[in-house]
């Protein structure tokens, strides 16, 4: 009968990554960029939600003031009834951009998580960084340091093609 070998490598305790060191470093850079941009967009989203639900205002760029008929440049206007006709609703743009950035952020999380072969709980923690304000900055710093530490501790753990 053939004895099964552990999934950690040829010998017990040997660390194996899901890709080459170059692939992991690339995924780490991609994750870092997305963590900061998604975290920043989340903070903008929080500010927009406070303006909308706390003060009843939307952020607009361009258009015409609905009450005076004067051109509207950039700033806050009433949400109900609409304070600006035409123009770009920047508040809505922030919502849409953050939503799509979060999707790409999750992809970057999955890429790094699968290449590092970390436990599933770490993926969940990384994913929460895009929905809890300020968390992405702290989690990114921790995950980046952990990945670098593991790469330095196990230089031969990357796959060879």
PDB file of C-alpha atoms in Angstrom:
ATOM      1  CA  UNK A   1       0.000   0.000   0.000  1.00  0.00           C
ATOM      2  CA  UNK A   2       1.276   3.507  -0.849  1.00  0.00           C
ATOM      3  CA  UNK A   3       1.481   5.916   2.070  1.00  0.00           C
ATOM      4  CA  UNK A   4       0.021   9.363   1.312  1.00  0.00           C
ATOM      5  CA  UNK A   5       2.438  12.276   1.562  1.00  0.00           C
ATOM      6  CA  UNK A   6       1.511  15.475   3.402  1.00  0.00           C
ATOM      7  CA  UNK A   7       0.395  18.438   1.298  1.00  0.00           C
ATOM      8  CA  UNK A   8       3.094  20.671   2.793  1.00  0.00           C
ATOM      9  CA  UNK A   9       5.837  19.352   0.531  1.00  0.00           C
ATOM     10  CA  UNK A  10       8.219  16.449   0.153  1.00  0.00           C
ATOM     11  CA  UNK A  11       9.214  16.352   3.807  1.00  0.00           C
ATOM     12  CA  UNK A  12       7.092  17.058   6.824  1.00  0.00           C
ATOM     13  CA  UNK A  13       7.054  20.748   7.788  1.00  0.00           C
ATOM     14  CA  UNK A  14       8.342  22.084   4.474  1.00  0.00           C
ATOM     15  CA  UNK A  15       6.432  25.175   3.306  1.00  0.00           C
ATOM     16  CA  UNK A  16       5.112  25.228  -0.286  1.00  0.00           C
ATOM     17  CA  UNK A  17       3.580  28.194  -2.064  1.00  0.00           C
ATOM     18  CA  UNK A  18       1.026  28.056  -4.852  1.00  0.00           C
ATOM     19  CA  UNK A  19       3.247  29.910  -7.303  1.00  0.00           C
ATOM     20  CA  UNK A  20       6.693  31.300  -7.905  1.00  0.00           C
ATOM     21  CA  UNK A  21       8.192  34.017  -5.738  1.00  0.00           C
ATOM     22  CA  UNK A  22       7.846  36.466  -8.650  1.00  0.00           C
ATOM     23  CA  UNK A  23       4.126  35.667  -8.938  1.00  0.00           C
ATOM     24  CA  UNK A  24       3.653  36.156  -5.208  1.00  0.00           C
ATOM     25  CA  UNK A  25       5.485  39.498  -5.231  1.00  0.00           C
ATOM     26  CA  UNK A  26       3.345  40.623  -8.171  1.00  0.00           C
ATOM     27  CA  UNK A  27       0.164  39.582  -6.333  1.00  0.00           C
ATOM     28  CA  UNK A  28       1.427  41.386  -3.235  1.00  0.00           C
ATOM     29  CA  UNK A  29       1.889  44.651  -5.169  1.00  0.00           C
ATOM     30  CA  UNK A  30      -1.536  44.285  -6.790  1.00  0.00           C
ATOM     31  CA  UNK A  31      -3.101  43.653  -3.379  1.00  0.00           C
ATOM     32  CA  UNK A  32      -1.329  46.651  -1.822  1.00  0.00           C
ATOM     33  CA  UNK A  33      -2.521  49.055  -4.519  1.00  0.00           C
ATOM     34  CA  UNK A  34      -6.103  47.768  -4.342  1.00  0.00           C
ATOM     35  CA  UNK A  35      -6.158  47.826  -0.530  1.00  0.00           C
ATOM     36  CA  UNK A  36      -5.220  51.501  -0.428  1.00  0.00           C
ATOM     37  CA  UNK A  37      -7.506  52.598  -3.266  1.00  0.00           C
ATOM     38  CA  UNK A  38     -10.472  50.578  -1.988  1.00  0.00           C
ATOM     39  CA  UNK A  39      -9.905  51.855   1.545  1.00  0.00           C
ATOM     40  CA  UNK A  40      -9.804  55.435   0.295  1.00  0.00           C
ATOM     41  CA  UNK A  41     -12.968  54.948  -1.746  1.00  0.00           C
ATOM     42  CA  UNK A  42     -14.663  53.429   1.312  1.00  0.00           C
ATOM     43  CA  UNK A  43     -13.821  56.527   3.346  1.00  0.00           C
ATOM     44  CA  UNK A  44     -15.256  58.713   0.573  1.00  0.00           C
ATOM     45  CA  UNK A  45     -18.336  56.498   0.553  1.00  0.00           C
ATOM     46  CA  UNK A  46     -18.753  56.946   4.324  1.00  0.00           C
ATOM     47  CA  UNK A  47     -18.470  60.733   3.953  1.00  0.00           C
ATOM     48  CA  UNK A  48     -21.018  60.626   1.137  1.00  0.00           C
ATOM     49  CA  UNK A  49     -23.438  58.577   3.263  1.00  0.00           C
ATOM     50  CA  UNK A  50     -23.115  61.065   6.128  1.00  0.00           C
ATOM     51  CA  UNK A  51     -23.836  63.948   3.735  1.00  0.00           C
ATOM     52  CA  UNK A  52     -26.780  62.119   2.189  1.00  0.00           C
ATOM     53  CA  UNK A  53     -28.517  60.679   5.230  1.00  0.00           C
ATOM     54  CA  UNK A  54     -27.312  63.141   7.855  1.00  0.00           C
ATOM     55  CA  UNK A  55     -27.766  66.384   5.937  1.00  0.00           C
ATOM     56  CA  UNK A  56     -29.884  65.442   2.893  1.00  0.00           C
ATOM     57  CA  UNK A  57     -27.221  66.577   0.410  1.00  0.00           C
ATOM     58  CA  UNK A  58     -25.685  65.120  -2.757  1.00  0.00           C
ATOM     59  CA  UNK A  59     -22.357  66.144  -4.238  1.00  0.00           C
ATOM     60  CA  UNK A  60     -22.778  67.467  -7.789  1.00  0.00           C
ATOM     61  CA  UNK A  61     -20.429  68.686 -10.505  1.00  0.00           C
ATOM     62  CA  UNK A  62     -21.850  70.944 -13.180  1.00  0.00           C
ATOM     63  CA  UNK A  63     -25.475  71.384 -14.154  1.00  0.00           C
ATOM     64  CA  UNK A  64     -27.981  74.098 -13.327  1.00  0.00           C
ATOM     65  CA  UNK A  65     -29.261  75.155  -9.922  1.00  0.00           C
ATOM     66  CA  UNK A  66     -32.920  74.067  -9.856  1.00  0.00           C
ATOM     67  CA  UNK A  67     -34.047  77.005  -7.711  1.00  0.00           C
ATOM     68  CA  UNK A  68     -32.189  79.967  -9.238  1.00  0.00           C
ATOM     69  CA  UNK A  69     -31.453  78.737 -12.760  1.00  0.00           C
ATOM     70  CA  UNK A  70     -27.803  79.753 -12.367  1.00  0.00           C
ATOM     71  CA  UNK A  71     -24.981  77.479 -13.515  1.00  0.00           C
ATOM     72  CA  UNK A  72     -23.834  75.118 -10.771  1.00  0.00           C
ATOM     73  CA  UNK A  73     -20.102  74.439 -10.454  1.00  0.00           C
ATOM     74  CA  UNK A  74     -19.129  71.868  -7.838  1.00  0.00           C
ATOM     75  CA  UNK A  75     -20.537  71.301  -4.380  1.00  0.00           C
ATOM     76  CA  UNK A  76     -23.383  69.984  -2.284  1.00  0.00           C
ATOM     77  CA  UNK A  77     -27.011  70.410  -3.279  1.00  0.00           C
ATOM     78  CA  UNK A  78     -30.332  69.212  -1.903  1.00  0.00           C
ATOM     79  CA  UNK A  79     -31.199  65.591  -2.533  1.00  0.00           C
ATOM     80  CA  UNK A  80     -35.008  65.921  -2.277  1.00  0.00           C
ATOM     81  CA  UNK A  81     -36.272  67.827  -4.161  1.00  0.00           C
ATOM     82  CA  UNK A  82     -33.368  67.748  -6.586  1.00  0.00           C
ATOM     83  CA  UNK A  83     -31.244  70.868  -6.130  1.00  0.00           C
ATOM     84  CA  UNK A  84     -29.345  70.493  -9.412  1.00  0.00           C
ATOM     85  CA  UNK A  85     -30.636  69.703 -12.883  1.00  0.00           C
ATOM     86  CA  UNK A  86     -28.231  67.893 -15.188  1.00  0.00           C
ATOM     87  CA  UNK A  87     -24.607  67.676 -14.193  1.00  0.00           C
ATOM     88  CA  UNK A  88     -22.771  64.741 -12.683  1.00  0.00           C
ATOM     89  CA  UNK A  89     -24.001  63.263  -9.420  1.00  0.00           C
ATOM     90  CA  UNK A  90     -20.590  62.669  -7.811  1.00  0.00           C
ATOM     91  CA  UNK A  91     -22.241  60.901  -4.855  1.00  0.00           C
ATOM     92  CA  UNK A  92     -23.642  58.254  -7.178  1.00  0.00           C
ATOM     93  CA  UNK A  93     -20.284  57.959  -8.975  1.00  0.00           C
ATOM     94  CA  UNK A  94     -18.562  57.268  -5.633  1.00  0.00           C
ATOM     95  CA  UNK A  95     -21.045  54.457  -4.930  1.00  0.00           C
ATOM     96  CA  UNK A  96     -20.501  52.822  -8.313  1.00  0.00           C
ATOM     97  CA  UNK A  97     -16.703  53.174  -8.335  1.00  0.00           C
ATOM     98  CA  UNK A  98     -16.351  51.742  -4.822  1.00  0.00           C
ATOM     99  CA  UNK A  99     -18.587  48.785  -5.737  1.00  0.00           C
ATOM    100  CA  UNK A 100     -16.511  47.841  -8.767  1.00  0.00           C
ATOM    101  CA  UNK A 101     -13.240  48.497  -6.962  1.00  0.00           C
ATOM    102  CA  UNK A 102     -14.357  46.145  -4.218  1.00  0.00           C
ATOM    103  CA  UNK A 103     -14.884  43.407  -6.808  1.00  0.00           C
ATOM    104  CA  UNK A 104     -11.335  43.878  -8.108  1.00  0.00           C
ATOM    105  CA  UNK A 105     -10.092  44.064  -4.496  1.00  0.00           C
ATOM    106  CA  UNK A 106     -11.661  40.663  -3.772  1.00  0.00           C
ATOM    107  CA  UNK A 107      -9.922  39.271  -6.864  1.00  0.00           C
ATOM    108  CA  UNK A 108      -6.581  40.607  -5.583  1.00  0.00           C
ATOM    109  CA  UNK A 109      -7.315  39.071  -2.169  1.00  0.00           C
ATOM    110  CA  UNK A 110      -8.069  35.696  -3.725  1.00  0.00           C
ATOM    111  CA  UNK A 111      -4.951  35.791  -5.888  1.00  0.00           C
ATOM    112  CA  UNK A 112      -2.621  36.520  -2.960  1.00  0.00           C
ATOM    113  CA  UNK A 113      -4.451  34.141  -0.613  1.00  0.00           C
ATOM    114  CA  UNK A 114      -4.312  31.223  -3.061  1.00  0.00           C
ATOM    115  CA  UNK A 115      -0.650  31.780  -3.963  1.00  0.00           C
ATOM    116  CA  UNK A 116       0.350  31.953  -0.306  1.00  0.00           C
ATOM    117  CA  UNK A 117      -1.882  28.989   0.612  1.00  0.00           C
ATOM    118  CA  UNK A 118      -3.144  30.706   3.732  1.00  0.00           C
ATOM    119  CA  UNK A 119      -6.149  29.482   5.791  1.00  0.00           C
ATOM    120  CA  UNK A 120      -9.643  30.588   4.709  1.00  0.00           C
ATOM    121  CA  UNK A 121     -10.095  32.814   7.765  1.00  0.00           C
ATOM    122  CA  UNK A 122      -7.307  35.048   6.508  1.00  0.00           C
ATOM    123  CA  UNK A 123      -9.156  35.501   3.200  1.00  0.00           C
ATOM    124  CA  UNK A 124     -12.287  36.552   5.107  1.00  0.00           C
ATOM    125  CA  UNK A 125     -10.251  39.068   7.129  1.00  0.00           C
ATOM    126  CA  UNK A 126      -8.767  40.478   3.922  1.00  0.00           C
ATOM    127  CA  UNK A 127     -12.228  40.741   2.345  1.00  0.00           C
ATOM    128  CA  UNK A 128     -13.578  42.635   5.365  1.00  0.00           C
ATOM    129  CA  UNK A 129     -10.969  45.308   4.682  1.00  0.00           C
ATOM    130  CA  UNK A 130     -13.125  46.631   1.844  1.00  0.00           C
ATOM    131  CA  UNK A 131     -16.288  47.042   3.914  1.00  0.00           C
ATOM    132  CA  UNK A 132     -15.027  48.168   7.349  1.00  0.00           C
ATOM    133  CA  UNK A 133     -13.633  51.728   7.295  1.00  0.00           C
ATOM    134  CA  UNK A 134      -9.855  51.953   7.931  1.00  0.00           C
ATOM    135  CA  UNK A 135      -9.515  48.154   8.199  1.00  0.00           C
ATOM    136  CA  UNK A 136      -7.978  47.716   4.731  1.00  0.00           C
ATOM    137  CA  UNK A 137      -4.981  49.858   5.730  1.00  0.00           C
ATOM    138  CA  UNK A 138      -4.246  47.820   8.853  1.00  0.00           C
ATOM    139  CA  UNK A 139      -4.923  44.428   7.249  1.00  0.00           C
ATOM    140  CA  UNK A 140      -2.761  45.279   4.227  1.00  0.00           C
ATOM    141  CA  UNK A 141       0.165  46.169   6.449  1.00  0.00           C
ATOM    142  CA  UNK A 142      -0.199  42.934   8.404  1.00  0.00           C
ATOM    143  CA  UNK A 143      -0.653  40.687   5.333  1.00  0.00           C
ATOM    144  CA  UNK A 144       2.225  42.339   3.489  1.00  0.00           C
ATOM    145  CA  UNK A 145       4.555  41.844   6.451  1.00  0.00           C
ATOM    146  CA  UNK A 146       3.420  38.228   6.884  1.00  0.00           C
ATOM    147  CA  UNK A 147       3.930  37.430   3.195  1.00  0.00           C
ATOM    148  CA  UNK A 148       7.391  39.006   3.184  1.00  0.00           C
ATOM    149  CA  UNK A 149       8.297  37.121   6.348  1.00  0.00           C
ATOM    150  CA  UNK A 150       7.192  33.809   4.832  1.00  0.00           C
ATOM    151  CA  UNK A 151       8.995  34.504   1.553  1.00  0.00           C
ATOM    152  CA  UNK A 152      12.232  35.238   3.413  1.00  0.00           C
ATOM    153  CA  UNK A 153      11.855  32.250   5.744  1.00  0.00           C
ATOM    154  CA  UNK A 154      11.190  29.809   2.872  1.00  0.00           C
ATOM    155  CA  UNK A 155      13.110  30.991  -0.208  1.00  0.00           C
ATOM    156  CA  UNK A 156      12.849  27.597  -1.950  1.00  0.00           C
ATOM    157  CA  UNK A 157       9.125  27.095  -1.319  1.00  0.00           C
ATOM    158  CA  UNK A 158       7.956  28.569  -4.641  1.00  0.00           C
ATOM    159  CA  UNK A 159       6.954  26.248  -7.457  1.00  0.00           C
ATOM    160  CA  UNK A 160       9.355  25.747 -10.315  1.00  0.00           C
ATOM    161  CA  UNK A 161       8.016  25.309 -13.804  1.00  0.00           C
TER     162      UNK A 161
END
